[in-house]
GROMACS .gro file of C-alpha atoms in nm:
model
  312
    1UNK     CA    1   2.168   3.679   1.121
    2UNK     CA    2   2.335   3.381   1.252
    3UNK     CA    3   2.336   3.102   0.967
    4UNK     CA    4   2.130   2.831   1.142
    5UNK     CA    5   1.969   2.519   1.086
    6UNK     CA    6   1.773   2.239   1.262
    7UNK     CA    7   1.856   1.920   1.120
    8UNK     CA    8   1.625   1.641   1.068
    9UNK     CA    9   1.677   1.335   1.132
   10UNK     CA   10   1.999   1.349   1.172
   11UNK     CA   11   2.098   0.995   1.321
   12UNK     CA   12   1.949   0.832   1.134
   13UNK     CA   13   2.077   0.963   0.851
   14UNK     CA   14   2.470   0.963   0.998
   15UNK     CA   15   2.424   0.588   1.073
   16UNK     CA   16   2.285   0.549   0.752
   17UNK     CA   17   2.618   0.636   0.591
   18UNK     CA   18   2.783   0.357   0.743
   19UNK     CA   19   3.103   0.628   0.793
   20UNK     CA   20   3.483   0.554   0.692
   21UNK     CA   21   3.733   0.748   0.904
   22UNK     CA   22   3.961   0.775   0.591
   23UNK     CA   23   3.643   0.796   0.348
   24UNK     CA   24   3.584   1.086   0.143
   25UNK     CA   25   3.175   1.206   0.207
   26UNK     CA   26   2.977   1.463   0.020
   27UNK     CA   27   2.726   1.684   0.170
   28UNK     CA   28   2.559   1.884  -0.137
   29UNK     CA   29   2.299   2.106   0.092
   30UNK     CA   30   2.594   2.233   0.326
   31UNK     CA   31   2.270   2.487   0.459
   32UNK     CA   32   2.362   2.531   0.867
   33UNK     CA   33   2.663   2.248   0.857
   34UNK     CA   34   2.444   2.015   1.057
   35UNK     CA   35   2.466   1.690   0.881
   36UNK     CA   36   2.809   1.745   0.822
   37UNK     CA   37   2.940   1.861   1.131
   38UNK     CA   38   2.844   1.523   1.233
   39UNK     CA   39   3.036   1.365   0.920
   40UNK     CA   40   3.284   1.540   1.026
   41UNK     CA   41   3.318   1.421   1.378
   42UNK     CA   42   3.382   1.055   1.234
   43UNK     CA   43   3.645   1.116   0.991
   44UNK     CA   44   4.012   1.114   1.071
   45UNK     CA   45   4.246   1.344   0.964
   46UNK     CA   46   4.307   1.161   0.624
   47UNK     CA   47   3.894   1.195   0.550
   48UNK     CA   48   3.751   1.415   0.305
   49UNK     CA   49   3.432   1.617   0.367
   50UNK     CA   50   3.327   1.793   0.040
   51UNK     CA   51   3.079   2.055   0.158
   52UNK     CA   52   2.846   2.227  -0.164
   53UNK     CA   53   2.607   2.448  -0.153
   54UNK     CA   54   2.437   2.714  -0.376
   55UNK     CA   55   2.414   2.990  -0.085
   56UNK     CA   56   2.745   3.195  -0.006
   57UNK     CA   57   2.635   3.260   0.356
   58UNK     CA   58   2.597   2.901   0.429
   59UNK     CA   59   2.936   2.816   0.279
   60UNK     CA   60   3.074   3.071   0.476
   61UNK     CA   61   2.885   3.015   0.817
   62UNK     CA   62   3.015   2.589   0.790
   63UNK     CA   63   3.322   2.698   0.715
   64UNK     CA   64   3.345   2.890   1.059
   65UNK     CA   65   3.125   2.567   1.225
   66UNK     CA   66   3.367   2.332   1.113
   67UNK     CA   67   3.701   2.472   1.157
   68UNK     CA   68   3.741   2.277   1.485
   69UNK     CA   69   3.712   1.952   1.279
   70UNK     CA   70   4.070   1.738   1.209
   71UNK     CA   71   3.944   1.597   0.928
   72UNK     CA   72   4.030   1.771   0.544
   73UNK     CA   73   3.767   1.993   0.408
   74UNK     CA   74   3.659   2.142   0.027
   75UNK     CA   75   3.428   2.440   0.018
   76UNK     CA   76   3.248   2.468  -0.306
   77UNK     CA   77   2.956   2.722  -0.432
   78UNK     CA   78   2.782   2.511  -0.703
   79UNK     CA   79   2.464   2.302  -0.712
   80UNK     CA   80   2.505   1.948  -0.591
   81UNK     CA   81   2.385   1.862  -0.925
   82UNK     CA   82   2.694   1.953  -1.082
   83UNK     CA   83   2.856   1.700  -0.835
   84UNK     CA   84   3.036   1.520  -1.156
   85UNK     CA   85   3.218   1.834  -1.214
   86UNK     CA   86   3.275   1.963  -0.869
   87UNK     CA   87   3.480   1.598  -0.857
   88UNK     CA   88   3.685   1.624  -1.158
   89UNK     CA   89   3.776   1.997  -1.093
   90UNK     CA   90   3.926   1.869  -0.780
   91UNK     CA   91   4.079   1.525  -0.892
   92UNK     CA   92   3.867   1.335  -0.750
   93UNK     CA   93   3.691   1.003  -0.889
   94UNK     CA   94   3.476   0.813  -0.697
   95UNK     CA   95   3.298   0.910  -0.319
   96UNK     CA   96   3.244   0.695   0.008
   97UNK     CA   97   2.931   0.847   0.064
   98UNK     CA   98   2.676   1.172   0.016
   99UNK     CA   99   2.380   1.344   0.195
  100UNK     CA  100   2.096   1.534   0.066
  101UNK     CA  101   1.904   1.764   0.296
  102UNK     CA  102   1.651   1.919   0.077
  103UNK     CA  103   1.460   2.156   0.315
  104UNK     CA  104   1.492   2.533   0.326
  105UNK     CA  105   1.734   2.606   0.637
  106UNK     CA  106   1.567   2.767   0.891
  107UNK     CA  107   1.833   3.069   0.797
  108UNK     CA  108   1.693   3.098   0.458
  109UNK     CA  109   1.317   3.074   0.610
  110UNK     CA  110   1.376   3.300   0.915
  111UNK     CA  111   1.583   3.626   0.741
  112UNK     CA  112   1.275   3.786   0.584
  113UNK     CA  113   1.516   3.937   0.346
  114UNK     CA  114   1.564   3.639   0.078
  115UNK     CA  115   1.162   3.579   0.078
  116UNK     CA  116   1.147   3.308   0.105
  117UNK     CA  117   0.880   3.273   0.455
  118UNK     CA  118   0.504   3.377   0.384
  119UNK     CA  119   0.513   3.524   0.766
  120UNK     CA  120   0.736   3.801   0.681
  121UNK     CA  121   0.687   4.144   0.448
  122UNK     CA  122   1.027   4.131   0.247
  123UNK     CA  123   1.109   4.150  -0.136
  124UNK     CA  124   0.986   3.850  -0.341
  125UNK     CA  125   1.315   3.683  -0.372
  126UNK     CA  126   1.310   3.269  -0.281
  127UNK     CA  127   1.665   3.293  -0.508
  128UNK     CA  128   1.898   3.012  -0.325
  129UNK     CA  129   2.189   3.150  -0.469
  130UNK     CA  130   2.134   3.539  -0.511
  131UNK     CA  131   2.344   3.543  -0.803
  132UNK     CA  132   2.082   3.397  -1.042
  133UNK     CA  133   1.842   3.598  -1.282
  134UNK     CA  134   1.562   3.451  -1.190
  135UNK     CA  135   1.364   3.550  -0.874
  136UNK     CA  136   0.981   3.549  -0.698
  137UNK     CA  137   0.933   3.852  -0.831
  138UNK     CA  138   0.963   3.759  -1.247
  139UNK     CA  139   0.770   3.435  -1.140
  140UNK     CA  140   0.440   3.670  -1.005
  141UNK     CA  141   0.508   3.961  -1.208
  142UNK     CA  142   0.576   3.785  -1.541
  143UNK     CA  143   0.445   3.430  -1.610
  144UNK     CA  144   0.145   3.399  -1.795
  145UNK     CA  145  -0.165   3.302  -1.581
  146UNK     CA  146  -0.221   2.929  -1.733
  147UNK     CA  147   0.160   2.876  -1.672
  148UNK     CA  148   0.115   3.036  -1.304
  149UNK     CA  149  -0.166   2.777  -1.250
  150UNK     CA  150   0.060   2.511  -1.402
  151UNK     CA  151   0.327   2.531  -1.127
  152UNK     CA  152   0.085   2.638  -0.876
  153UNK     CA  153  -0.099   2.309  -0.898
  154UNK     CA  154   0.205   2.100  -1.015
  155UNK     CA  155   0.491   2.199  -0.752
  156UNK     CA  156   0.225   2.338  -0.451
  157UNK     CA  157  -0.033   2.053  -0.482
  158UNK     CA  158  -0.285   2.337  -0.473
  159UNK     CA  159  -0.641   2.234  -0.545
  160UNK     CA  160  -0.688   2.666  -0.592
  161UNK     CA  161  -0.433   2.696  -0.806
  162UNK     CA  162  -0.622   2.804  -1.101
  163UNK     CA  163  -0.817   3.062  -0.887
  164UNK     CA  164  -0.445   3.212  -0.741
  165UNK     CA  165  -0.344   3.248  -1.068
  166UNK     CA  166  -0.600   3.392  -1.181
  167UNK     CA  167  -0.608   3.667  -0.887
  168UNK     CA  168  -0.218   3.699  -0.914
  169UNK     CA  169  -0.295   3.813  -1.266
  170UNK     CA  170  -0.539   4.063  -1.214
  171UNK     CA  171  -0.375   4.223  -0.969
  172UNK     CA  172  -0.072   4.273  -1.095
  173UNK     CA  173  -0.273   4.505  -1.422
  174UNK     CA  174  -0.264   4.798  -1.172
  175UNK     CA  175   0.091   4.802  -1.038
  176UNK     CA  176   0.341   4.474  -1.016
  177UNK     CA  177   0.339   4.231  -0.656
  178UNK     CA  178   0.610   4.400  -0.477
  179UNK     CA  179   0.664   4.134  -0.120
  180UNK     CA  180   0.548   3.868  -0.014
  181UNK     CA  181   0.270   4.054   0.223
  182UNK     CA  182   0.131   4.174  -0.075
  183UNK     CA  183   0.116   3.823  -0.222
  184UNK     CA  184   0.004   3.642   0.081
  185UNK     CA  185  -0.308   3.887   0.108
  186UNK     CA  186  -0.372   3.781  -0.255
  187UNK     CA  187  -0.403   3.423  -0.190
  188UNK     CA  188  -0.606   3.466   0.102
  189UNK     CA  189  -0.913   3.628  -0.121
  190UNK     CA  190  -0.855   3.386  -0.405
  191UNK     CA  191  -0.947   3.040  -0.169
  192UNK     CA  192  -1.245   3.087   0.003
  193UNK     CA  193  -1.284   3.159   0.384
  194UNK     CA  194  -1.403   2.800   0.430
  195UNK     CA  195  -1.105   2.634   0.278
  196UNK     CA  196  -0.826   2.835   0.510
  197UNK     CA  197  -1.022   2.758   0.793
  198UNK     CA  198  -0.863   2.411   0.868
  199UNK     CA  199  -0.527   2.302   0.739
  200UNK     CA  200  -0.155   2.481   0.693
  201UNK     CA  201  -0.100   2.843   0.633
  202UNK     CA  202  -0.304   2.907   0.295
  203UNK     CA  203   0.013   3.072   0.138
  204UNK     CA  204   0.200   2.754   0.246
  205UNK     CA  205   0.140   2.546  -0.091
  206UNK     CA  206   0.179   2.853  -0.311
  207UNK     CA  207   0.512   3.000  -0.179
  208UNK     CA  208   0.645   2.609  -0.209
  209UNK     CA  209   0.536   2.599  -0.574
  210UNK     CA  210   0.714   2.921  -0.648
  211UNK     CA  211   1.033   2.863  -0.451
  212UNK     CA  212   1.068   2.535  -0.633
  213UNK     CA  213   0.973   2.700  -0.980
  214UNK     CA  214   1.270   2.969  -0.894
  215UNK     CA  215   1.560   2.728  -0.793
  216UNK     CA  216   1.448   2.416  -1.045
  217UNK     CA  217   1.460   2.214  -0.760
  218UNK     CA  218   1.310   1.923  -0.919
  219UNK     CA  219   1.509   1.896  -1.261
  220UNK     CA  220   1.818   1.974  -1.077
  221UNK     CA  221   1.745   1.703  -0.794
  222UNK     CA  222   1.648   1.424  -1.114
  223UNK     CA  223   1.962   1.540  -1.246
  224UNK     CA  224   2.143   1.475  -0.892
  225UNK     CA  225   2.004   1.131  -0.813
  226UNK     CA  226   2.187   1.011  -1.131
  227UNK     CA  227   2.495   1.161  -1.076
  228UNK     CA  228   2.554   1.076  -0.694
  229UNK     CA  229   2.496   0.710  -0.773
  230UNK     CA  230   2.719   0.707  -1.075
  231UNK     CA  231   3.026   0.884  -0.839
  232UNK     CA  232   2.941   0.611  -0.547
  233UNK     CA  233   3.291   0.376  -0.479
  234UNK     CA  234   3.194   0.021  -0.410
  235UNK     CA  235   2.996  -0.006  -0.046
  236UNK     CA  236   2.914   0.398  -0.072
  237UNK     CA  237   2.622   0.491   0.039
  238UNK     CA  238   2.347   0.786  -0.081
  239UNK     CA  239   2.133   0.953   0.174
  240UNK     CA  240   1.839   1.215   0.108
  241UNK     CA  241   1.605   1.380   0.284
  242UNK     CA  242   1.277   1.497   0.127
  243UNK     CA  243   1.006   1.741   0.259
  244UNK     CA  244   0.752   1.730  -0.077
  245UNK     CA  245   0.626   1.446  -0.267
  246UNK     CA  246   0.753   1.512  -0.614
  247UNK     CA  247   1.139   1.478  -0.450
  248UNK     CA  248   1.021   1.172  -0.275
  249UNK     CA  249   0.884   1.040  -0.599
  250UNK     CA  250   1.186   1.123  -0.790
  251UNK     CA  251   1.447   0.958  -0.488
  252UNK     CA  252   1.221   0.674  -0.480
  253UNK     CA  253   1.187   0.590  -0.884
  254UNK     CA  254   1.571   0.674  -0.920
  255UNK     CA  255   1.655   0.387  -0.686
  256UNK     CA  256   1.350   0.177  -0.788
  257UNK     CA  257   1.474   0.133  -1.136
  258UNK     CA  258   1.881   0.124  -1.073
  259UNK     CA  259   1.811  -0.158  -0.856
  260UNK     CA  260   1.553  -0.341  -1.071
  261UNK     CA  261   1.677  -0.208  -1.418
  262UNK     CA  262   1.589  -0.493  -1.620
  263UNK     CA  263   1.339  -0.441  -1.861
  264UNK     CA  264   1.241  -0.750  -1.992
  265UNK     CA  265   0.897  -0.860  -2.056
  266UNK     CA  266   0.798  -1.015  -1.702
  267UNK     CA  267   0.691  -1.367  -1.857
  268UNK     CA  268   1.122  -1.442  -1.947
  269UNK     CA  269   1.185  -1.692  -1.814
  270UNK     CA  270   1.572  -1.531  -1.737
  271UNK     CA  271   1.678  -1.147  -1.818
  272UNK     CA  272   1.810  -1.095  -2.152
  273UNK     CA  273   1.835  -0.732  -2.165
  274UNK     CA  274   2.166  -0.776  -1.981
  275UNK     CA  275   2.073  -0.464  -1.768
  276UNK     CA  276   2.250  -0.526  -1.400
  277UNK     CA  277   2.139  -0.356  -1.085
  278UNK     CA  278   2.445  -0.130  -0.937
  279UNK     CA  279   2.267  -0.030  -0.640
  280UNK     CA  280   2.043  -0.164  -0.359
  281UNK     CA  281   1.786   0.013  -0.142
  282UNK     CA  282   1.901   0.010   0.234
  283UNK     CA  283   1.605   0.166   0.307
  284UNK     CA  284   1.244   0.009   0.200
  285UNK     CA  285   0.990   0.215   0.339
  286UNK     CA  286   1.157   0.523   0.364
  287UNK     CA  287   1.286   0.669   0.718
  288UNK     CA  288   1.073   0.913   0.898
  289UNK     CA  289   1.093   1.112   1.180
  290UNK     CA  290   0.991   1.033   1.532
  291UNK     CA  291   0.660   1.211   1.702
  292UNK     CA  292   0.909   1.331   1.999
  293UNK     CA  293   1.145   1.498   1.721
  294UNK     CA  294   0.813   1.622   1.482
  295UNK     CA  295   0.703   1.775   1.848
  296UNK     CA  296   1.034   1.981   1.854
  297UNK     CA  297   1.105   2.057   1.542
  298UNK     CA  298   0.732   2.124   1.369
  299UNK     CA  299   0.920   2.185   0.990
  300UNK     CA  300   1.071   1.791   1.045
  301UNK     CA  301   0.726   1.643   0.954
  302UNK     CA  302   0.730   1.575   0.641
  303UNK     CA  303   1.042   1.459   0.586
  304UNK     CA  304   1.154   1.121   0.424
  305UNK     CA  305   1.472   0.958   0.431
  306UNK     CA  306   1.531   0.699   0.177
  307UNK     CA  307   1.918   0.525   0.114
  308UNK     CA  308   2.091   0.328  -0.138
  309UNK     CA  309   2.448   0.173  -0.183
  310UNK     CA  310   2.632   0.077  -0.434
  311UNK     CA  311   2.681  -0.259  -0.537
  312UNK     CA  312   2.849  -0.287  -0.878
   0.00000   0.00000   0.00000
């Protein structure tokens, strides 16, 4: 399959940037090359783009996109939350600027082969890089059914999470949950016909919870939203895109407090604590899409965009 993706908002997160030509610009979910194909397109031939991503066929599928690009490029298979080591493996100290796009591309969703879609029979996979031990299948075949209802309700927002779980369980006592068809049917007898009448797919909340639970999206993106702000140069700028609360929550708190990191008692008079803000929020309310680009592109509508530059 091609290795395509349909980037949301994408203007608004390229202006966001505020683009050098000469700048050097991260983008740590490389998925289809969208976001940074534009990059790309404002950099001169001195720029940097420093494309990372966990998936070997997107790496390899932006590094055919992009070859018509002047500017310099760096390939790298890691998580973007290693981005302080992907930087000092390559001699490199600070960054003019870095995107997040933290939705499943549309390749990842659409080849029924990594698992990840609840529309397709394939193997229960969800693994963003394939190399890792950890797949769909160990999470429904081998997690305890409290710890199942945990993640369920936790990562999926799933007011039947306790119910799935509990279903998962018991079925899996006869013979282990081969594919996702197998697991979708599953969920549909554990909520009740009058919940799934109204609403997304009913599998929609639980495949998200797994997914997440597979790649550690969230304590690798907590992890992230540190690290790109520390590796900011003066004036760079941090852009992510959410599609789930929880990342929105963590994007949101992460800027919150290293923009307001005092922590004196609010009745000082002055700060004391000598804690000094090193980034501001360019965005207040976060960005979201528009109804004409939600109307085209159905997966853009939940998706946030929040931005923050370093000051200090």
């Amino acid at each position: 399959m091609e290795f395509r993706h349909t980037s949301v908002l994408l203007s608004e997160c390229i202006d966001s940037l505020n683009i050098k030509p000469d700048g050097i610009y991260v983008d740590g979910t490389l998925g289809g090359g969208g976001h940074v194909a534009a990059i790309c397109e404002k950099l001169s031939q001195s720029g940097l783009l420093i494309g990372i991503d966990r998936d070997r066929d997107a790496l390899y599928a932006a590094q055919k996109r992009l070859e018509p690009y002047k500017c310099r490029k760096l390939f790298v298979q890691s998580n973007y939350s290693d981005i302080k080591n992907v930087l000092h493996e390559n001699d490199i100290e600070k960054i003019d600027g870095a995107t997040l796009d933290l939705g499943v591309s549309s390749f990842q969703l659409d080849n029924k082969e990594r698992g990840f879609s609840y529309m397709q029979k394939a193997p229960l996979d969800m693994r963003m890089n394939r190399d890792d031990n950890l797949s769909a299948y160990d999470v429904v075949n081998g997690y305890g059914e409290k710890e199942l209802a945990e993640i369920i309700r936790k990562y999926g927002e799933e007011k039947w999470a306790a119910r799935i779980a509990s279903f998962i369980v018991k079925e899996r006592k006869d013979k282990p949950i081969e594919n996702t068809e197998e697991l979708v049917e599953i969920i549909k007898r554990a909520i009740p016909a009058s919940a799934r009448r109204d609403g997304p797919h009913p599998a929609k909340r639980t495949f998200q919870a797994i997914r997440i639970e597979v790649n550690d999206e969230l304590g690798q993106l907590e992890r992230a939203a540190e690290e790109f702000c520390d590796v900011l140069a003066l004036g760079g700028r941090f852009a992510v895109i959410t599609f789930h609360s929880l990342e929105d929550r963590i994007i949101k708190e992460t800027f919150a407090r290293r923009a307001n990191p005092c922590i004196c008692p609010k009745d000082f008079p002055v700060c004391v604590c000598g804690r000094i803000a090193d980034i501001r929020k360019v965005t207040g309310k976060p960005i979201v899409p528009t109804s004409e680009e939600t109307e085209k592109n159905p997966r853009a509508r939940s998706a946030k965009l929040r931005v923050a530059e370093k000051i200090r």
